mmCIF file of C-alpha atoms in Angstrom:
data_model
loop_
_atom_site.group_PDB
_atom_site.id
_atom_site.type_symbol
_atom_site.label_atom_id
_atom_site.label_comp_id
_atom_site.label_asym_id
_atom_site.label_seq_id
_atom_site.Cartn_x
_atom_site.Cartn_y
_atom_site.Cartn_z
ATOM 1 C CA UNK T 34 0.000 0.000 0.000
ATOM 2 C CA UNK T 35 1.267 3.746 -1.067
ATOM 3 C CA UNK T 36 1.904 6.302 1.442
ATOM 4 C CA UNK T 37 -0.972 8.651 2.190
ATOM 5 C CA UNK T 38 1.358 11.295 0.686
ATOM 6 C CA UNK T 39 2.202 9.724 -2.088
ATOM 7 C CA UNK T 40 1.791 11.688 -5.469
ATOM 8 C CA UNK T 41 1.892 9.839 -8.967
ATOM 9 C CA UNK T 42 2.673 12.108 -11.859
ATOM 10 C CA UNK T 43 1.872 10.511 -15.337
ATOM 11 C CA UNK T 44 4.424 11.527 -16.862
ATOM 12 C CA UNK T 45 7.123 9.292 -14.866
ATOM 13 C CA UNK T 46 4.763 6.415 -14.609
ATOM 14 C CA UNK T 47 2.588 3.751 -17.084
ATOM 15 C CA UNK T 48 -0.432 5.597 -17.732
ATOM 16 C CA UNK T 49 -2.297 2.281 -18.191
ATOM 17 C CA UNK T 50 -1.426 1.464 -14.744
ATOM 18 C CA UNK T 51 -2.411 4.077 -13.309
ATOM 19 C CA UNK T 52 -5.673 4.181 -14.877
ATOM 20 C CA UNK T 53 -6.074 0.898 -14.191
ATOM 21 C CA UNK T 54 -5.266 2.056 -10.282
ATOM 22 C CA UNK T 55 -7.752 4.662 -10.474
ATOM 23 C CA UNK T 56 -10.817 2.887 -12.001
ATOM 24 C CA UNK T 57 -10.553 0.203 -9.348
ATOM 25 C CA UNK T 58 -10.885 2.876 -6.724
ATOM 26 C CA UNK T 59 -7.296 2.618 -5.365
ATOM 27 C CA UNK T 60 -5.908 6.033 -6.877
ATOM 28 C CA UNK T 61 -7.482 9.670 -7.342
ATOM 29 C CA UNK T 62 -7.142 12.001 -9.888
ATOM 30 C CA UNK T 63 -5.582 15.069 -8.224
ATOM 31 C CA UNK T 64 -5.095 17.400 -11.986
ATOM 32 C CA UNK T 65 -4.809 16.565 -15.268
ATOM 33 C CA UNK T 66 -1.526 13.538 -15.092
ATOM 34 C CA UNK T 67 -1.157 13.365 -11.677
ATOM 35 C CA UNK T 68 -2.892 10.714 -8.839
ATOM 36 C CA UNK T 69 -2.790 10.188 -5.559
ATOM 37 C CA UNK T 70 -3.686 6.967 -3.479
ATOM 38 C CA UNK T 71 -7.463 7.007 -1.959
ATOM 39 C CA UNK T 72 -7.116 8.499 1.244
ATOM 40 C CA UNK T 73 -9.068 8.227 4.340
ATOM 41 C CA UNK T 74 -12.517 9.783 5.022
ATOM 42 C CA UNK T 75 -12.050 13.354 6.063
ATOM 43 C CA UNK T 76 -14.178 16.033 7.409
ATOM 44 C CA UNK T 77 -15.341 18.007 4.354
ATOM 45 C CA UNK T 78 -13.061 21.131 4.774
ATOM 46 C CA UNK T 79 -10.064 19.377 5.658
ATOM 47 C CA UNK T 80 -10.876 16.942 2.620
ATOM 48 C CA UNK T 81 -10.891 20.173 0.613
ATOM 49 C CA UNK T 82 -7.740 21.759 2.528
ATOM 50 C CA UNK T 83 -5.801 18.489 1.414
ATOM 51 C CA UNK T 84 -7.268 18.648 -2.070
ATOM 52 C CA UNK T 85 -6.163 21.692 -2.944
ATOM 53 C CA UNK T 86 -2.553 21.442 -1.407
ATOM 54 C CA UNK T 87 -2.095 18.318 -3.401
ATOM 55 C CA UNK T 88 -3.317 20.644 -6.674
ATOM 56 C CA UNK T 89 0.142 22.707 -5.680
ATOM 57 C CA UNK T 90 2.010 19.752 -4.855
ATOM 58 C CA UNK T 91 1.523 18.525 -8.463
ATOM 59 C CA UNK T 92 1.861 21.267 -10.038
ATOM 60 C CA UNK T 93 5.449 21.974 -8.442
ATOM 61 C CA UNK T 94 6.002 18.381 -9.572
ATOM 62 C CA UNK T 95 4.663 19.124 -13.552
ATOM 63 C CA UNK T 96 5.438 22.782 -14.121
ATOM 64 C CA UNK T 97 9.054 22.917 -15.816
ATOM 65 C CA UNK T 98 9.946 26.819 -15.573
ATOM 66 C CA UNK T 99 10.997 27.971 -12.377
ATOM 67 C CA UNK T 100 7.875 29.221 -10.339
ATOM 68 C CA UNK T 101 6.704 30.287 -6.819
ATOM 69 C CA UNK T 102 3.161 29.950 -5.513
ATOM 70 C CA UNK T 103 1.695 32.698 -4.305
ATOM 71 C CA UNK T 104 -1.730 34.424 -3.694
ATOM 72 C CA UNK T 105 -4.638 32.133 -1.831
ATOM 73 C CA UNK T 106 -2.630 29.263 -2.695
ATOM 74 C CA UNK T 107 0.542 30.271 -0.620
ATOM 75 C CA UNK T 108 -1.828 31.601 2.152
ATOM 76 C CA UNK T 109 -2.827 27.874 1.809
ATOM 77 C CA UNK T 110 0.470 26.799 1.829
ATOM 78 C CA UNK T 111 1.254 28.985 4.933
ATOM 79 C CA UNK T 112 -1.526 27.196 6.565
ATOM 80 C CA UNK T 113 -4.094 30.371 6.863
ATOM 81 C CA UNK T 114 -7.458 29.941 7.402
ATOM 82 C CA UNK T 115 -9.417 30.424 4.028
ATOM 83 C CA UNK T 116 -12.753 32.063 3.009
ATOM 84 C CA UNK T 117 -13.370 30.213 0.637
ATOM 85 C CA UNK T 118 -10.711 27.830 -0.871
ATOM 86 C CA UNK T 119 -8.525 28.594 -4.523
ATOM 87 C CA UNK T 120 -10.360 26.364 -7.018
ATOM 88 C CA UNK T 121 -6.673 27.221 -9.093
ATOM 89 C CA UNK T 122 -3.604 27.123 -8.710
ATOM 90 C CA UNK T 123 -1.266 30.518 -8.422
ATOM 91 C CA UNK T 124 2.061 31.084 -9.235
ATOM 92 C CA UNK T 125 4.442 33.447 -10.351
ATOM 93 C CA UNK T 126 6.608 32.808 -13.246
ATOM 94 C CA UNK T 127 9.537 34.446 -15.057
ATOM 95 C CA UNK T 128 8.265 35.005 -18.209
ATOM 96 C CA UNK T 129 4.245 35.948 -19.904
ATOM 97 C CA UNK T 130 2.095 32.827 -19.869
ATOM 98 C CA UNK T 131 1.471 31.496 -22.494
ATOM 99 C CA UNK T 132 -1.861 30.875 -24.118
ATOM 100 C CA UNK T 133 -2.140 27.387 -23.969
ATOM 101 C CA UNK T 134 -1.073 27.674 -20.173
ATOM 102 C CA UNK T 135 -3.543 25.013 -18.565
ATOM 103 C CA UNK T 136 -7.022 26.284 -17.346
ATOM 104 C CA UNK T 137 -6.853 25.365 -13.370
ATOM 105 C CA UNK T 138 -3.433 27.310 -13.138
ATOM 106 C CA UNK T 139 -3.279 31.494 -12.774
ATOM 107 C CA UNK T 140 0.555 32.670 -14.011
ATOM 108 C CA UNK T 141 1.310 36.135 -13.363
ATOM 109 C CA UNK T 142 4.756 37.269 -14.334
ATOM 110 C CA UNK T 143 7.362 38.443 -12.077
ATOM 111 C CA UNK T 144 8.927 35.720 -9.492
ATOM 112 C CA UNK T 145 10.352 37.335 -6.279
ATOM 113 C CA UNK T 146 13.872 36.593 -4.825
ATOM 114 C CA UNK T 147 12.831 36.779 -1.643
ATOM 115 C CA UNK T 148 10.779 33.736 -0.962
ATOM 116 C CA UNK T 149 10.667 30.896 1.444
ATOM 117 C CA UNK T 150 10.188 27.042 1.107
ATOM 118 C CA UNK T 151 7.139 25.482 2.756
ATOM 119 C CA UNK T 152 6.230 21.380 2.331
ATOM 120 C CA UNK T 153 9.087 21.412 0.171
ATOM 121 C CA UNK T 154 7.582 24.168 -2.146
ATOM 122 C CA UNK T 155 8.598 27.473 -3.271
ATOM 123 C CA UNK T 156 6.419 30.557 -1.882
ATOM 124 C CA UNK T 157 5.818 33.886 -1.256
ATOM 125 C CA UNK T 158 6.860 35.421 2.153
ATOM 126 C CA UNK T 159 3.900 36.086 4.560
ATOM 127 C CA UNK T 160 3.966 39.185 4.059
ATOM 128 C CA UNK T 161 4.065 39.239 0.424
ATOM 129 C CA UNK T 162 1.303 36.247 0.423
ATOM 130 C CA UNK T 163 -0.962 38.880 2.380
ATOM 131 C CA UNK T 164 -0.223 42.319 0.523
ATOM 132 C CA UNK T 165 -0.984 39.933 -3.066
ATOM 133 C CA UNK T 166 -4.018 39.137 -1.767
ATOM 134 C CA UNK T 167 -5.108 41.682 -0.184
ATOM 135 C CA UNK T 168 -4.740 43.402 -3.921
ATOM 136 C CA UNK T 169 -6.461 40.676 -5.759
ATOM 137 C CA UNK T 170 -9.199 39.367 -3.363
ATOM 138 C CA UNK T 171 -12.718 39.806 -1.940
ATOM 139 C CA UNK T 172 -11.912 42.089 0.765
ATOM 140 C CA UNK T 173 -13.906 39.809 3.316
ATOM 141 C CA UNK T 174 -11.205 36.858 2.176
ATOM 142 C CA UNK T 175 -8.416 38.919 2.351
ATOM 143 C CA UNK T 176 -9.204 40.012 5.991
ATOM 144 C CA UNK T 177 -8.893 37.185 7.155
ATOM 145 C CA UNK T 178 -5.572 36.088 5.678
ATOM 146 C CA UNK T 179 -4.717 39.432 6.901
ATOM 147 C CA UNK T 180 -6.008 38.629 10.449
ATOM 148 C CA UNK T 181 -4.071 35.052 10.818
ATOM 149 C CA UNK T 182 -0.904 36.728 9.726
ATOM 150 C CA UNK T 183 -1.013 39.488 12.170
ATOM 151 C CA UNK T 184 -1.915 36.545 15.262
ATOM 152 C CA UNK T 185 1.401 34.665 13.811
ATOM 153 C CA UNK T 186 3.834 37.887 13.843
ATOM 154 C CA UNK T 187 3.715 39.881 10.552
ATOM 155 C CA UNK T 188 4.607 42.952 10.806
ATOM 156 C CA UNK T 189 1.737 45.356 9.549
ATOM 157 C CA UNK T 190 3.645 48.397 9.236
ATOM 158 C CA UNK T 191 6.214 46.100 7.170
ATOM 159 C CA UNK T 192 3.656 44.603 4.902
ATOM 160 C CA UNK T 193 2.412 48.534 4.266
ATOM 161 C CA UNK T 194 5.241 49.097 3.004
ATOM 162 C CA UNK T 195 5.261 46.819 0.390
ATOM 163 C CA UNK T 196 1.755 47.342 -0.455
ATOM 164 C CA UNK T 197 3.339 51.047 -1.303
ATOM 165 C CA UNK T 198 6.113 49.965 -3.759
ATOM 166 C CA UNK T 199 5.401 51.019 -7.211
ATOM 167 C CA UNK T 200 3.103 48.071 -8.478
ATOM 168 C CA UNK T 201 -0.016 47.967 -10.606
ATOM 169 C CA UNK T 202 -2.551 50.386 -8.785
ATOM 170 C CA UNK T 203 -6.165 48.670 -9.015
ATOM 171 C CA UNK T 204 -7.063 47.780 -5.983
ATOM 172 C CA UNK T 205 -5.328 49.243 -4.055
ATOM 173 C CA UNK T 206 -7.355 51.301 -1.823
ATOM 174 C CA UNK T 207 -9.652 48.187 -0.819
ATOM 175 C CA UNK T 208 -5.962 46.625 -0.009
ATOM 176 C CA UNK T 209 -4.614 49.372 1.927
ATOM 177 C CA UNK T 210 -8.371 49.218 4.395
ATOM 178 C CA UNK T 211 -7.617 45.155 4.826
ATOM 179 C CA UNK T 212 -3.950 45.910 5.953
ATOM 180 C CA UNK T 213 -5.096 48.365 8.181
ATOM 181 C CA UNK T 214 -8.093 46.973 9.667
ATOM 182 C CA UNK T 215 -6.177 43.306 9.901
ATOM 183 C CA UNK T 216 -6.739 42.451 13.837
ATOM 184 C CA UNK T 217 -4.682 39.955 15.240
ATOM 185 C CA UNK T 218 -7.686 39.258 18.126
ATOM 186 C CA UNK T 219 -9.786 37.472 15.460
ATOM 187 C CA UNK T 220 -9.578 33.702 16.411
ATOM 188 C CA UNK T 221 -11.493 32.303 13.352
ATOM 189 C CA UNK T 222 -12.920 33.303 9.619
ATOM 190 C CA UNK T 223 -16.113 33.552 11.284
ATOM 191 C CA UNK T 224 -15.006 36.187 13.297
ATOM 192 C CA UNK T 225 -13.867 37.954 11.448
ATOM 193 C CA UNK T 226 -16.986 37.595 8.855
ATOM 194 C CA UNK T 227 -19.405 39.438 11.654
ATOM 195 C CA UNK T 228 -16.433 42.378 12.160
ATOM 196 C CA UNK T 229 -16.037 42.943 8.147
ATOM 197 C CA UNK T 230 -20.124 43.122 8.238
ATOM 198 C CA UNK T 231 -20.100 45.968 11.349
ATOM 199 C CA UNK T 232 -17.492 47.331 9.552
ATOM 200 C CA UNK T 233 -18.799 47.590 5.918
ATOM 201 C CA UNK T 234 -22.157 49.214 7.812
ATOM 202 C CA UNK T 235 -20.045 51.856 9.196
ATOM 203 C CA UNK T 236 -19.856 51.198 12.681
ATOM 204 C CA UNK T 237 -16.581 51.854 15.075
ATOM 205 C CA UNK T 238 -13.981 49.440 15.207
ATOM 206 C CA UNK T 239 -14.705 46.984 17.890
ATOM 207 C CA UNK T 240 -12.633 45.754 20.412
ATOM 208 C CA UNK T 241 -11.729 41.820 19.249
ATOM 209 C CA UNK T 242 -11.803 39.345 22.405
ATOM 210 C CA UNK T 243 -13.028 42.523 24.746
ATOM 211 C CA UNK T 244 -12.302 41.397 28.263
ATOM 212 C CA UNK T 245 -14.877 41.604 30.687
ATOM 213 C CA UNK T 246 -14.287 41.101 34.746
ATOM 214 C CA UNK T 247 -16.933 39.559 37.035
ATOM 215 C CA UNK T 248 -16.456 38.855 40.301
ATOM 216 C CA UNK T 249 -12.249 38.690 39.798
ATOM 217 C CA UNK T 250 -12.639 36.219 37.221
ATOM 218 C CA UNK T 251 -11.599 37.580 33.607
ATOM 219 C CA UNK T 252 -13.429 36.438 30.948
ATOM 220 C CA UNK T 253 -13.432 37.281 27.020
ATOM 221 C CA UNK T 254 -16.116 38.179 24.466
ATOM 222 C CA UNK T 255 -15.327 37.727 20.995
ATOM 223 C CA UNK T 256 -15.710 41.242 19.938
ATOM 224 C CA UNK T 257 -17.684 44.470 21.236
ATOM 225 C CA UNK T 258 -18.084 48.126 21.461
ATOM 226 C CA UNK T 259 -18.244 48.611 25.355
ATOM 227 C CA UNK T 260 -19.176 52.298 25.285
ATOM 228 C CA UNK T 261 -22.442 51.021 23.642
ATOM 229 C CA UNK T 262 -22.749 47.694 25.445
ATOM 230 C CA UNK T 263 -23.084 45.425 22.573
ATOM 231 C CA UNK T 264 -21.228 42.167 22.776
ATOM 232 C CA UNK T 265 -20.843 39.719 19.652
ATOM 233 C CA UNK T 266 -20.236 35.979 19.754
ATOM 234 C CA UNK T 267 -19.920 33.472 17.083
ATOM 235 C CA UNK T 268 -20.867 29.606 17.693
ATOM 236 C CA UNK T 269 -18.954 27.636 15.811
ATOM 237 C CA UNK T 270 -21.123 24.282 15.532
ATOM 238 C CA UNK T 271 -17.176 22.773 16.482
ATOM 239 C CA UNK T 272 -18.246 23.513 19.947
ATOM 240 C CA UNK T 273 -20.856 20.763 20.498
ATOM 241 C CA UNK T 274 -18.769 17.818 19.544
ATOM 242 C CA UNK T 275 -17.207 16.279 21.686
ATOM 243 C CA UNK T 276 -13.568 15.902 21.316
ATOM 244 C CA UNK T 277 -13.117 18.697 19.510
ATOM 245 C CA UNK T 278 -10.824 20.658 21.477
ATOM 246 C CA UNK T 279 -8.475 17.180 22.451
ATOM 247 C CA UNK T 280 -9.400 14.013 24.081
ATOM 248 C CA UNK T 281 -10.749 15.440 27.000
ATOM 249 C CA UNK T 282 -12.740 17.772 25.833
ATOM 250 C CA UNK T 283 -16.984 17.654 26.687
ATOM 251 C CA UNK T 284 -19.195 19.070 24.870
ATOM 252 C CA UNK T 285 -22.321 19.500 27.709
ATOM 253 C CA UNK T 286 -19.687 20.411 30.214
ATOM 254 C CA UNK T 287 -18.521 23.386 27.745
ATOM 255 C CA UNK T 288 -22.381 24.384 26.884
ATOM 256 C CA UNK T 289 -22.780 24.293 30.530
ATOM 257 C CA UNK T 290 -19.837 26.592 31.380
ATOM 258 C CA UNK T 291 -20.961 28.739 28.461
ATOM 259 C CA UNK T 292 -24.200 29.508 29.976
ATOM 260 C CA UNK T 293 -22.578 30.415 33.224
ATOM 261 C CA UNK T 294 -19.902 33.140 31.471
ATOM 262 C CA UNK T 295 -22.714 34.516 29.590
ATOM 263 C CA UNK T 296 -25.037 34.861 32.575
ATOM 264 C CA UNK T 297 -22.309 36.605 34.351
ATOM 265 C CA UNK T 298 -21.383 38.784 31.451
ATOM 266 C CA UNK T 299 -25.403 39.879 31.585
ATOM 267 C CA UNK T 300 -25.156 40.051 34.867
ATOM 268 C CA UNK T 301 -21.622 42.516 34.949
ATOM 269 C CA UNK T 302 -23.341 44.662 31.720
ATOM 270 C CA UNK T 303 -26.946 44.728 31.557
ATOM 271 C CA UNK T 304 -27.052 43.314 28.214
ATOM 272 C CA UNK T 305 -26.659 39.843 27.047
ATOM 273 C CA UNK T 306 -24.820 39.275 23.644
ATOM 274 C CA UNK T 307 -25.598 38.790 20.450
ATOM 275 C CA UNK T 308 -25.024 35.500 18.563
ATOM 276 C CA UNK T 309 -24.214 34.515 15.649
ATOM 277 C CA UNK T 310 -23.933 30.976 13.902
ATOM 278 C CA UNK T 311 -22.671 29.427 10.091
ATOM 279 C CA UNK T 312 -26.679 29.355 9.679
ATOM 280 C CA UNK T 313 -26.337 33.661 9.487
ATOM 281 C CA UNK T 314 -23.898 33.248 6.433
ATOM 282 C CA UNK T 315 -26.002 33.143 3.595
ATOM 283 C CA UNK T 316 -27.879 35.882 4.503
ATOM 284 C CA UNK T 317 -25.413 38.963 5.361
ATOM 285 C CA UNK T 318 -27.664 41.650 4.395
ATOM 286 C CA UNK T 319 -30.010 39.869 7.616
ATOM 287 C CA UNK T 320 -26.986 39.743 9.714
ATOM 288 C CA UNK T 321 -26.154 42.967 9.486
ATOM 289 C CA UNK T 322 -29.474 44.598 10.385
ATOM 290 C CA UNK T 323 -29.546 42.138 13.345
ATOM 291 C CA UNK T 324 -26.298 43.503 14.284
ATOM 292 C CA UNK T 325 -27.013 47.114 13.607
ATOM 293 C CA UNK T 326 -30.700 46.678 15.678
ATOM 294 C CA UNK T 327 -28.104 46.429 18.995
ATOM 295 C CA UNK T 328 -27.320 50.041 18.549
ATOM 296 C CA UNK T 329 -28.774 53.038 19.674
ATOM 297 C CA UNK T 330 -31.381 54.908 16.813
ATOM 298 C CA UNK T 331 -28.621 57.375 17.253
ATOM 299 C CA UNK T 332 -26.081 55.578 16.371
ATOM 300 C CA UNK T 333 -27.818 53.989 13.419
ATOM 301 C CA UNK T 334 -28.326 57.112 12.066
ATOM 302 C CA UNK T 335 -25.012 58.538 11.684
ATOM 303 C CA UNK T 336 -24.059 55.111 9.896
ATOM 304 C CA UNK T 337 -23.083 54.881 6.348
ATOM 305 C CA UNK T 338 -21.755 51.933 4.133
ATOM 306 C CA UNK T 339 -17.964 51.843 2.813
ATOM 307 C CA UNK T 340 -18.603 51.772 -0.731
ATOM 308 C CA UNK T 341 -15.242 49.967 -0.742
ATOM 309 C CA UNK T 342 -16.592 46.946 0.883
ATOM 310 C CA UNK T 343 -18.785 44.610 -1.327
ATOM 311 C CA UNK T 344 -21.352 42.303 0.881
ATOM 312 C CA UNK T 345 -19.202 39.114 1.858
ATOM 313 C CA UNK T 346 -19.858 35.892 -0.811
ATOM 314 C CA UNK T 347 -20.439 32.431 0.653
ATOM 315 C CA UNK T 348 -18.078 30.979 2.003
ATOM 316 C CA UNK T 349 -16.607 27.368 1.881
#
């Protein structure tokens, strides 16, 4: 039997063989010429997740001009959360593409010599990975690349100034808002989903993982604006699984101690706050006048939408 991480590339091996391997259900196809054994069941994101590396993995093994892979699929490659996941493959390349270039791979010209290896393959720095997509992505996907690099160390001031340098100039002024409104306090794409839609409305930058104190205990809300008393939290469905957080981890126990920081939180504030779940995704528009509802007619008022921000897509 093959290694989970094995990868097959047509080219070095008898095709019949291998589609011999893959009609009997033994090998996948990961892109056009190259397989990979069958591997085992998987959640459906990190089914995806390993998908799409493999994509890049192949593609490093196929591509014959020197390349680096950058965009979504080195934020992927980094290991950053992802709104939605690259359905193609990015690199950069030293020369135009050419037209027959294949369809599931995005060539832009120009490859760095500053870049770092990851799994074995070549890629962008961090902070080059975020300022690229920053400039090429939904603004709501680029956040939170932005967000995960700032928790892991990047350097916003550093990435600022690359986003600076002399370079193509569309956009650039949706860019520039994501690298300054990156916040390191966002602990998941959800997150940072209900602070791009507070945002986009207008409202004041909230406070990510706002600390509240009850009774000398210290506990955290995901994000809020304090001065206004309105808390946030997203329930990531995660939660009620048990095992999900290690071995030990109980599900009813953590619903249970949930109930007790909320009640607490209420208790401290006056106000008890606002939830959100995956089930609030598809409807943003809804989500944001739930969120916006929490505020003072006062506040609502003086609110209006960045035209920069586009309502968030679905995600994956």
């Amino acid at each position: 039997m093959l290694p989970e991480d094995t990868l097959l590339v047509a080219r070095e091996h008898d095709r019949h063989v291998l589609r011999r391997a893959t009609a009997n259900g033994d090998l996948e196809r990961v892109r056009r010429g190259a397989y990979r054994p069958v591997g085992p069941e998987q959640n459906r994101h990190a089914a995806a997740r390993r998908l799409a590396t493999d994509r890049l993995r192949a593609v490093h093994r196929q591509l014959r001009a020197r390349h680096v892979f950058s965009h979504e699929s080195a934020a992927l490659l980094w290991g950053a959360p992802l709104w939605r996941l690259p359905q193609r493959v990015h690199v950069l390349v030293p020369s135009s593409p050419s037209s027959r270039a294949a369809a599931d791979i995005v060539r832009r010209r120009g490859v760095p010599d500053e870049h770092v290896v990851l799994r074995a393959l070549p890629v962008t720095t961090l902070r080059r990975t975020v300022v690229d997509c920053a400039l090429t992505l939904h603004p709501l996907d680029a956040l939170v690349v932005a967000d995960w690099a700032l928790g892991r160390g990047m350097d916003r001031a550093a990435a600022l100034d690359l986003w600076a340098r002399p370079r193509r100039r569309n956009g650039t002024a949706r860019a520039r808002w994501v690298l300054e409104h990156a916040d390191a306090g966002a602990e998941s794409p959800w997150e940072t989903w209900v602070r791009y839609l507070a945002l986009r409305a207008g409202l004041p930058r909230p406070r990510t993982q706002l600390p509240v104190e009850v009774d000398g205990r210290r506990y955290r809300v995901d994000l809020g604006w304090a001065e206004e008393k309105v808390l946030v939290e997203f329930d990531g469905r995660v939660k009620d699984v048990d095992g999900s957080f290690g071995a030990g981890y109980d599900a009813d126990h953590a619903r249970f101690e949930d109930k007790v920081r909320e009640d607490a939180i209420t208790a401290r504030l006056g106000v008890r706050p606002l939830r959100f779940t995956a089930k609030d995704g598809p409807d943003p528009a809804a989500a944001t006048a739930a969120l916006l509802r929490a505020f003072r007619p006062a506040v609502r008022g003086s609110l209006r939408v960045n035209p920069l921000l586009p309502l968030p897509g679905a995600s994956f």
